[in-house]
Coordinates of C-alpha atoms in Angstrom, one line a residue:
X93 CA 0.0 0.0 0.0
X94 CA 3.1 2.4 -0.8
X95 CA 4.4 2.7 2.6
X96 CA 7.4 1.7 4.5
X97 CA 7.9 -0.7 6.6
X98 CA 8.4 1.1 9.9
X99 CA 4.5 3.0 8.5
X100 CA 2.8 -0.1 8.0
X101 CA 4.2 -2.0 10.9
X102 CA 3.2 1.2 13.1
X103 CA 0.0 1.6 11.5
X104 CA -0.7 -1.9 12.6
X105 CA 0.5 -1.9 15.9
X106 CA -1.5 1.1 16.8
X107 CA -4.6 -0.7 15.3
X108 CA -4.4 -3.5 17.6
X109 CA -2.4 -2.6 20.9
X110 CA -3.9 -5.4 22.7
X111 CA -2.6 -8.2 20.2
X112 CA 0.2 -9.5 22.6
X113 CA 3.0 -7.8 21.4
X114 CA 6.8 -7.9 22.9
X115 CA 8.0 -5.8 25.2
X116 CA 10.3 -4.1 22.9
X117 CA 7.9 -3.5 19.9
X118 CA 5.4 -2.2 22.9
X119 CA 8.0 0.4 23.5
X120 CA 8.2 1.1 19.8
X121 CA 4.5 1.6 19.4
X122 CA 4.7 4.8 22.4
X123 CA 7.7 6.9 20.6
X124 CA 6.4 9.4 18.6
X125 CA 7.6 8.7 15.2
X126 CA 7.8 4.9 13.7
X127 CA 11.1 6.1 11.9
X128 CA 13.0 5.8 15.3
X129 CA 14.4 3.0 15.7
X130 CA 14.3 0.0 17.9
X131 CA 17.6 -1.9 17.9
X132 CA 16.4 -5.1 20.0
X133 CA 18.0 -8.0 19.7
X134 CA 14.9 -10.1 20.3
X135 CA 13.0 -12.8 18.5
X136 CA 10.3 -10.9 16.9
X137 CA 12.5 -10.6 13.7
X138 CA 12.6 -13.9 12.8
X139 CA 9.3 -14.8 14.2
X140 CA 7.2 -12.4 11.8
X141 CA 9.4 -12.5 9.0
X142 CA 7.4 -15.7 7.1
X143 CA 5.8 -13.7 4.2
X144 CA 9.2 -12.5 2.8
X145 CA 10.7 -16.3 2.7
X146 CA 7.3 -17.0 0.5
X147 CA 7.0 -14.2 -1.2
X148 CA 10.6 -13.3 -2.5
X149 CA 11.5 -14.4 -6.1
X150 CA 15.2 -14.8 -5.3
X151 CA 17.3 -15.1 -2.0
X152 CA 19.4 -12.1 -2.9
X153 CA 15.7 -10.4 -2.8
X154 CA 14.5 -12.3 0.4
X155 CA 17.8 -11.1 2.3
X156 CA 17.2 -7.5 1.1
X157 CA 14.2 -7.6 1.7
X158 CA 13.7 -9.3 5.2
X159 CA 16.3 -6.2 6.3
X160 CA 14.5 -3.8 5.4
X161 CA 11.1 -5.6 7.0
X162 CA 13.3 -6.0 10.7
X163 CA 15.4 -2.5 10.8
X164 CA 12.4 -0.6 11.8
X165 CA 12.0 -2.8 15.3
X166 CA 14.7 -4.9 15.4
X167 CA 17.6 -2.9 14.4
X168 CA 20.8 -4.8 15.5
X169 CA 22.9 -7.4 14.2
X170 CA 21.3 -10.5 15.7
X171 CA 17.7 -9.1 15.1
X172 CA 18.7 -8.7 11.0
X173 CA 20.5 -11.9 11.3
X174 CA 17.8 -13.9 12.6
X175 CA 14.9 -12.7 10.3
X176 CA 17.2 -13.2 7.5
X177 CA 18.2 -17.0 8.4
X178 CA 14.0 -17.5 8.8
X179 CA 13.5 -16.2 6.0
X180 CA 15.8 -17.9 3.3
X181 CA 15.8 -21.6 5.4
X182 CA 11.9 -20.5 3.9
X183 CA 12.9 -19.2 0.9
X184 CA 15.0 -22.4 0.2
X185 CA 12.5 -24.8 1.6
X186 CA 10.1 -23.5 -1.2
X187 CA 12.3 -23.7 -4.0
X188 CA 13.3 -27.6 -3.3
X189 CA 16.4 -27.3 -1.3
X190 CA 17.3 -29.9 0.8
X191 CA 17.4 -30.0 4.7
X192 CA 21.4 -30.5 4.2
X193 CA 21.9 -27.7 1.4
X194 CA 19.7 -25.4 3.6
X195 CA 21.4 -26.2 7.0
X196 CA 24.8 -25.8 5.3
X197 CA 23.6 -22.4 4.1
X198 CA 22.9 -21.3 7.2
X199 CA 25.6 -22.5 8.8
X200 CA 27.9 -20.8 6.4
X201 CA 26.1 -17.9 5.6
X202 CA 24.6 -16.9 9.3
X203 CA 27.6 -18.5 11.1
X204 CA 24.8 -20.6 13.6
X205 CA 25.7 -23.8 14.9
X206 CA 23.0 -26.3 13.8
X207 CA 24.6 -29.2 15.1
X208 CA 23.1 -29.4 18.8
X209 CA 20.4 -32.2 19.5
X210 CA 16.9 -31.8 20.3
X211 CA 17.9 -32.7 23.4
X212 CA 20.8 -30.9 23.9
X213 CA 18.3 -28.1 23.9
X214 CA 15.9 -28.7 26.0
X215 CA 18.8 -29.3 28.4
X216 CA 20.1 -25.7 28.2
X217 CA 16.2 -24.4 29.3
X218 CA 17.6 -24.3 32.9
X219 CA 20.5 -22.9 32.0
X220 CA 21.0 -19.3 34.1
X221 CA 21.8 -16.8 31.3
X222 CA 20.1 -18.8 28.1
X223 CA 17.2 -16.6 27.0
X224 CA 15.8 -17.8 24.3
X225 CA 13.4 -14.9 23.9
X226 CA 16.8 -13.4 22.1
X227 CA 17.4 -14.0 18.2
X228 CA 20.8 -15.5 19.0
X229 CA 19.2 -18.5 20.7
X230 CA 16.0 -19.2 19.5
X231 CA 16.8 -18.7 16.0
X232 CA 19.0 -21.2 15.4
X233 CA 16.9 -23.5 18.0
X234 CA 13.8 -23.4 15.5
X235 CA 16.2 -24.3 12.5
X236 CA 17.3 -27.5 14.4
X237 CA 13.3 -28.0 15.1
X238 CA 13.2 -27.9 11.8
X239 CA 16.1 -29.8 10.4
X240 CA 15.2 -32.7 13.1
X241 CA 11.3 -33.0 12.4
X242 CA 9.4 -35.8 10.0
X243 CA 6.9 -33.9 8.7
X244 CA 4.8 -30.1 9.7
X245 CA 3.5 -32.0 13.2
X246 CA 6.9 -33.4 14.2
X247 CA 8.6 -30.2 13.6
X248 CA 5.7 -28.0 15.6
X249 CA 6.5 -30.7 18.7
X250 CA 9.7 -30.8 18.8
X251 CA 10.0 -27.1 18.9
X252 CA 7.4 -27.2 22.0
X253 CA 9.3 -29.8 23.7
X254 CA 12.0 -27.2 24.0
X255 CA 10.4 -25.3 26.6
X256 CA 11.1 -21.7 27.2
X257 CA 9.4 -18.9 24.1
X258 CA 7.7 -22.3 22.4
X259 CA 5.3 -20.0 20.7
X260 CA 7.9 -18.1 18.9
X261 CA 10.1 -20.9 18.1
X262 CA 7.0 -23.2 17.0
X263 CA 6.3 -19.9 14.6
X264 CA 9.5 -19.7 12.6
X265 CA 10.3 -23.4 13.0
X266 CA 6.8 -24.2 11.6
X267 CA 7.0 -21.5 8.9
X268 CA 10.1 -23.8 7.3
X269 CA 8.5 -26.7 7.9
X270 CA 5.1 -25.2 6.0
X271 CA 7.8 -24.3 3.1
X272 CA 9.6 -27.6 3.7
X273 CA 6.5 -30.4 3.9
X274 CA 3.2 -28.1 3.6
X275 CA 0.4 -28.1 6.0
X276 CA -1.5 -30.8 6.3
X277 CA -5.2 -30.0 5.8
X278 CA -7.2 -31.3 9.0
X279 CA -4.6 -29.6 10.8
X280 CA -5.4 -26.2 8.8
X281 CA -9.3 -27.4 9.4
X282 CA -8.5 -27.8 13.1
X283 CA -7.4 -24.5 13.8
X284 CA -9.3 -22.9 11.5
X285 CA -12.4 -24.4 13.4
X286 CA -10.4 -23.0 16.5

């Protein structure tokens, strides 16, 4: 609708302050211009980044693209970095990649280490210091979801045996996985119905 990011995004938040937003992007939604900046390093980047990894026409687009879509509210390193790794693991899941050719490009590309275990994961939840409300963390958690799953359901599980943000991390883990395997319909029925 010919407006930036940060205008829709505002526009949007204002409409519906009640929808459960972060803290940060709360914060955001009080300044008095949306072209301030919000330089959080949290997992709203990657979590609401799913229309650029299925919309894009290339991945040099989908990175440019999933920038501009995070500066607005998420502009730090790890924030870009996470909705950018979402975003193309989507992008490649679309275009027939392979779980191996999309976890190597994300390795390589993003620098994550997509190696842990499921279980090494849910392990860290107790962990003093591991929030996985940050990009750094969940990020690359929702990947391994991903990359360890059988089909949509398995992948949505395993990211909510994790413990911790499990809606976030179900989000962009079930976003590739959507890409990846597609939804299967009496799900879709089921929480359509819901």
């Amino acid at each position: 609708h010919h407006k930036t990011f940060a205008e829709a995004l505002w526009t949007w938040g204002k409409k519906y302050p009640s929808a459960g937003f972060g803290h940060s992007f709360k914060g955001w939604l009080k300044e008095k211009d949306w072209n301030i900046q919000n330089n959080s390093a949290g997992n709203g980047s990657g979590m609401r980044i799913s229309a650029v990894g299925f919309c894009g026409k290339s991945l040099e687009e989908v990175l440019k693209t999933a920038e501009e879509a995070t500066v607005p509210t998420h502009n730090s390193a790890e924030g870009i970095k996470a909705a950018q790794a979402i975003a193309s693991s989507i992008f490649l899941a679309r275009t027939g990649k392979t779980k191996a050719e999309i976890k190597q490009y994300v390795e390589s590309t993003f620098g994550y280490d997509l190696d842990q275990s499921v279980e090494e994961i849910k392990s860290k939840s107790s962990i003093q210091g591991y929030h996985q409300e940050l990009a750094r963390y969940s990020t690359p958690d929702a990947i391994i979801a991903f990359l360890s799953g059988n089909d949509y359901e398995d992948v949505i599980r395993t990211a909510i045996t994790y413990g911790n943000d499990t809606d976030t991390v179900a989000c962009m883990a079930g976003a590739i996985a959507a890409a990846y395997y597609g939804v299967p319909v009496e799900l879709a029925e089921q929480a359509a119905y819901y």
